[in-house]
Short mmCIF file of C-alpha atoms and ligand atoms in Angstrom, two decimals:
data_model
loop_
_atom_site.label_atom_id
_atom_site.label_comp_id
_atom_site.label_asym_id
_atom_site.label_seq_id
_atom_site.Cartn_x
_atom_site.Cartn_y
_atom_site.Cartn_z
CA MET A 874 -36.23 3.04 -31.19
CA ARG A 875 -37.61 1.09 -34.15
CA ILE A 876 -38.74 3.16 -37.08
CA ILE A 877 -39.75 2.78 -40.68
CA LEU A 878 -39.03 5.44 -43.29
CA LEU A 879 -41.55 5.46 -46.09
CA GLY A 880 -41.47 7.37 -49.34
CA PRO A 881 -40.85 6.86 -53.03
CA PRO A 882 -37.37 6.36 -54.47
CA GLY A 883 -35.48 9.64 -54.37
CA ALA A 884 -37.55 11.01 -51.46
CA GLY A 885 -34.48 11.36 -49.24
CA LYS A 886 -34.83 8.26 -47.04
CA GLY A 887 -31.15 7.41 -47.37
CA THR A 888 -29.95 10.94 -46.58
CA GLN A 889 -32.24 11.28 -43.59
CA SER A 890 -31.38 7.79 -42.35
CA ALA A 891 -27.72 8.74 -42.13
CA ARG A 892 -28.66 11.65 -39.88
CA ILE A 893 -30.78 9.45 -37.62
CA VAL A 894 -27.86 7.01 -37.34
CA GLU A 895 -25.67 9.89 -36.20
CA ARG A 896 -28.21 11.30 -33.76
CA PHE A 897 -29.64 8.14 -32.21
CA GLY A 898 -26.88 5.60 -32.79
CA ILE A 899 -29.17 2.97 -34.27
CA PRO A 900 -28.29 1.22 -37.54
CA GLN A 901 -29.89 1.88 -40.90
CA LEU A 902 -31.20 -1.34 -42.40
CA SER A 903 -31.60 -0.64 -46.10
CA THR A 904 -32.89 -3.63 -48.04
CA GLY A 905 -31.67 -1.92 -51.24
CA ASP A 906 -28.11 -1.75 -49.84
CA MET A 907 -28.30 -5.34 -48.60
CA LEU A 908 -29.55 -6.56 -51.96
CA ARG A 909 -26.87 -4.58 -53.83
CA ALA A 910 -24.24 -6.17 -51.57
CA ALA A 911 -25.72 -9.62 -52.33
CA VAL A 912 -25.60 -8.89 -56.06
CA ALA A 913 -21.98 -7.70 -55.80
CA ALA A 914 -21.03 -10.81 -53.81
CA GLY A 915 -22.83 -13.10 -56.27
CA THR A 916 -24.78 -14.92 -53.53
CA PRO A 917 -27.89 -16.96 -54.47
CA VAL A 918 -30.07 -14.05 -53.27
CA GLY A 919 -27.98 -11.68 -55.38
CA LEU A 920 -28.32 -13.87 -58.45
CA GLU A 921 -32.09 -13.94 -57.98
CA ALA A 922 -32.35 -10.19 -57.38
CA LYS A 923 -29.97 -8.77 -59.99
CA ALA A 924 -32.18 -8.62 -63.09
CA ILE A 925 -35.25 -7.62 -61.11
CA MET A 926 -33.41 -4.69 -59.54
CA GLU A 927 -31.94 -3.56 -62.82
CA SER A 928 -35.42 -3.45 -64.34
CA GLY A 929 -36.85 -1.48 -61.41
CA GLY A 930 -39.22 -4.21 -60.20
CA LEU A 931 -39.55 -5.58 -56.69
CA VAL A 932 -37.65 -8.61 -55.43
CA PRO A 933 -40.06 -11.34 -54.13
CA ASP A 934 -41.39 -10.72 -50.63
CA ALA A 935 -40.05 -14.01 -49.26
CA VAL A 936 -36.48 -13.12 -50.24
CA VAL A 937 -36.55 -9.68 -48.68
CA VAL A 938 -38.40 -10.80 -45.55
CA GLY A 939 -35.71 -13.47 -45.04
CA ILE A 940 -32.90 -10.93 -45.29
CA VAL A 941 -34.54 -8.56 -42.81
CA ALA A 942 -35.37 -11.36 -40.36
CA ASP A 943 -31.68 -12.32 -40.28
CA ARG A 944 -30.46 -8.74 -40.09
CA ILE A 945 -32.57 -7.69 -37.11
CA GLU A 946 -31.12 -10.61 -35.15
CA GLU A 947 -27.68 -8.99 -35.27
CA ALA A 948 -26.26 -7.41 -32.13
CA ASP A 949 -26.21 -3.82 -33.41
CA ALA A 950 -29.98 -3.91 -33.99
CA ARG A 951 -30.78 -4.89 -30.43
CA ASN A 952 -31.59 -1.36 -29.30
CA GLY A 953 -33.41 -0.35 -32.41
CA PHE A 954 -33.08 0.24 -36.11
CA ILE A 955 -34.24 2.29 -39.06
CA LEU A 956 -35.91 0.35 -41.82
CA ASP A 957 -35.21 2.08 -45.13
CA GLY A 958 -36.88 0.58 -48.19
CA PHE A 959 -38.66 -2.12 -46.21
CA PRO A 960 -41.53 -2.96 -45.99
CA ARG A 961 -42.45 -2.23 -49.57
CA THR A 962 -45.66 -4.24 -49.84
CA VAL A 963 -48.52 -4.87 -47.46
CA ALA A 964 -47.44 -8.54 -47.31
CA GLN A 965 -43.97 -7.43 -46.16
CA ALA A 966 -45.55 -5.18 -43.53
CA ALA A 967 -47.63 -8.08 -42.23
CA ALA A 968 -44.52 -10.30 -42.15
CA LEU A 969 -42.67 -7.60 -40.22
CA ASP A 970 -45.52 -7.38 -37.71
CA ARG A 971 -45.28 -11.13 -37.13
CA MET A 972 -41.48 -11.01 -36.90
CA LEU A 973 -41.55 -8.30 -34.25
CA GLU A 974 -44.44 -9.85 -32.34
CA LYS A 975 -42.51 -13.10 -32.01
CA LYS A 976 -39.63 -11.18 -30.50
CA ASN A 977 -41.97 -9.17 -28.30
CA LEU A 978 -40.87 -5.95 -29.97
CA ALA A 979 -42.89 -3.04 -31.31
CA LEU A 980 -42.39 -0.31 -33.87
CA ASP A 981 -42.23 3.20 -32.49
CA THR A 982 -43.32 5.09 -35.56
CA VAL A 983 -43.53 5.18 -39.34
CA VAL A 984 -42.37 8.40 -40.97
CA GLU A 985 -43.47 9.12 -44.49
CA PHE A 986 -41.82 11.72 -46.73
CA ALA A 987 -44.43 13.28 -49.00
CA VAL A 988 -42.92 14.50 -52.28
CA ASP A 989 -44.10 15.21 -55.81
CA GLU A 990 -43.33 12.94 -58.70
CA ASP A 991 -41.94 15.53 -61.14
CA ALA A 992 -39.55 16.88 -58.52
CA LEU A 993 -38.39 13.35 -57.79
CA ILE A 994 -37.59 12.65 -61.41
CA GLY A 995 -35.47 15.83 -61.39
CA ARG A 996 -33.72 14.72 -58.18
CA ILE A 997 -32.88 11.31 -59.55
CA ALA A 998 -31.46 12.78 -62.76
CA LYS A 999 -29.38 15.21 -60.66
CA ARG A 1000 -28.12 12.44 -58.35
CA ALA A 1001 -27.06 10.37 -61.37
CA SER A 1002 -25.24 13.24 -63.08
CA GLU A 1003 -23.49 14.34 -59.86
CA THR A 1004 -22.36 10.79 -59.16
CA ALA A 1005 -21.05 10.46 -62.72
CA ALA A 1006 -19.29 13.85 -62.42
CA ARG A 1007 -17.43 12.58 -59.34
CA GLY A 1008 -16.24 9.68 -61.47
CA GLU A 1009 -18.22 7.20 -59.38
CA PRO A 1010 -20.35 4.46 -60.90
CA VAL A 1011 -24.01 5.39 -61.31
CA ARG A 1012 -26.60 2.93 -60.01
CA LYS A 1013 -28.01 1.02 -62.96
CA ASP A 1014 -31.53 1.68 -61.70
CA ASP A 1015 -31.03 5.44 -61.43
CA THR A 1016 -31.63 6.09 -65.12
CA PRO A 1017 -34.82 8.06 -65.86
CA GLU A 1018 -36.44 5.05 -67.61
CA VAL A 1019 -35.84 2.57 -64.78
CA PHE A 1020 -36.74 5.20 -62.25
CA LYS A 1021 -40.18 5.43 -63.84
CA THR A 1022 -40.70 1.68 -63.31
CA ARG A 1023 -39.49 1.99 -59.70
CA PHE A 1024 -41.92 4.81 -59.14
CA GLU A 1025 -44.78 2.79 -60.64
CA ALA A 1026 -43.92 -0.14 -58.36
CA TYR A 1027 -44.01 2.31 -55.47
CA ARG A 1028 -47.39 3.73 -56.45
CA GLU A 1029 -48.98 0.36 -56.97
CA LEU A 1030 -47.44 -1.74 -54.19
CA THR A 1031 -45.87 0.52 -51.57
CA ALA A 1032 -48.15 3.57 -51.39
CA PRO A 1033 -50.93 1.44 -49.79
CA LEU A 1034 -48.66 1.12 -46.75
CA SER A 1035 -49.49 4.70 -45.79
CA ALA A 1036 -53.12 3.70 -45.23
CA TYR A 1037 -52.00 0.49 -43.50
CA TYR A 1038 -49.90 2.34 -40.91
CA ALA A 1039 -52.36 5.25 -40.65
CA SER A 1040 -55.06 2.76 -39.70
CA LEU A 1041 -52.78 1.55 -36.90
CA GLY A 1042 -52.31 5.16 -35.76
CA MET A 1043 -48.58 4.95 -36.47
CA LEU A 1044 -48.09 7.21 -39.49
CA GLU A 1045 -46.31 10.57 -39.33
CA THR A 1046 -46.24 12.43 -42.65
CA LEU A 1047 -43.56 15.05 -43.28
CA ASP A 1048 -43.17 17.45 -46.20
CA GLY A 1049 -40.23 15.94 -48.09
CA MET A 1050 -40.13 18.85 -50.53
CA LYS A 1051 -38.61 21.23 -47.99
CA PRO A 1052 -34.84 21.85 -48.08
CA VAL A 1053 -33.03 18.79 -46.76
CA ASP A 1054 -31.98 20.36 -43.43
CA GLU A 1055 -35.53 21.48 -42.72
CA VAL A 1056 -36.77 17.97 -43.38
CA THR A 1057 -34.14 16.75 -40.90
CA GLY A 1058 -35.39 19.29 -38.34
CA ASP A 1059 -38.98 18.10 -38.73
CA LEU A 1060 -37.86 14.48 -38.59
CA MET A 1061 -35.80 14.90 -35.42
CA ALA A 1062 -38.65 16.75 -33.72
CA THR A 1063 -41.00 13.90 -34.61
CA LEU A 1064 -38.59 11.24 -33.39
CA GLU A 1065 -37.83 13.11 -30.16
CA ARG A 1066 -41.55 13.16 -29.44
CA HIS A 1067 -41.65 9.40 -29.80
CA VAL A 1068 -38.61 8.92 -27.61
CA GLU A 1069 -40.33 10.98 -24.89
CA THR A 1070 -43.55 9.01 -25.27
CA THR A 1071 -41.69 5.70 -25.09
CA ALA A 1072 -39.71 6.81 -22.06
CA SER A 1073 -42.76 8.03 -20.14
P1 AMP B 1353 -33.68 1.04 -52.97
O1 AMP B 1353 -32.22 1.17 -52.74
O2 AMP B 1353 -34.49 1.00 -51.70
O3 AMP B 1353 -34.22 2.06 -53.95
O4 AMP B 1353 -33.90 -0.39 -53.65
C1 AMP B 1353 -33.33 -0.72 -54.90
C2 AMP B 1353 -34.04 -1.93 -55.50
O5 AMP B 1353 -33.89 -3.05 -54.61
C3 AMP B 1353 -35.55 -1.79 -55.67
O6 AMP B 1353 -35.90 -1.14 -56.86
C4 AMP B 1353 -35.99 -3.25 -55.64
O7 AMP B 1353 -35.70 -3.89 -56.86
C5 AMP B 1353 -35.07 -3.84 -54.59
N1 AMP B 1353 -35.66 -3.74 -53.24
C6 AMP B 1353 -35.18 -3.00 -52.19
N2 AMP B 1353 -35.94 -3.17 -51.10
C7 AMP B 1353 -36.94 -4.01 -51.47
C8 AMP B 1353 -38.07 -4.56 -50.80
N3 AMP B 1353 -38.33 -4.25 -49.51
N4 AMP B 1353 -38.87 -5.40 -51.49
C9 AMP B 1353 -38.62 -5.72 -52.77
N5 AMP B 1353 -37.60 -5.23 -53.47
C10 AMP B 1353 -36.74 -4.39 -52.84
#
């Protein structure tokens, strides 16, 4: 199963991805995680991405598309994957379409978590303070100021993807404001439906 999770930062994509990994045994490919690893390792990609990420902007499409193209070649992605945080622009979505077409693969579905902005800002602040309380380092881009920039990038560049995938008949929208376990329930029901459709 190949799926995309869409939704603004703080919408719960990471949390729900972990549950899909557990349930379906497919890997979560998070471009944010991959870029953070590149920054930590000081690779050329990391050096290019660091300041952009810290300011809440988007890393150039070509860089991210390259990382994903390499990652989906790996053995664990052969039977499917969850894309979390990618695509984030219509150009990335088009590049993904081409990438998959070349490999004769198709996406199964795109699940969008609909949430409201004020609630998200609250969630991000909570995540940052809980992380700090555990004595763990807080992501530099999880401060309320940078979060605002990330959200603006989402609204301007990523939100149009909903219409893109809706026009392809691929978009499933879930209420991301429900309690986390209820969102998981809705998500699993949606994915099970796609598994059945694919199998039949
Ligand atoms: P995330 O962990 O998905 O919130 O991503 C953290 C940061 O990594 C974003 O604010 C961007 O700077 C960068 N990033 C992650 N995924 C992408 C992407 N698909 N395109 C561009 N930048 C990305």
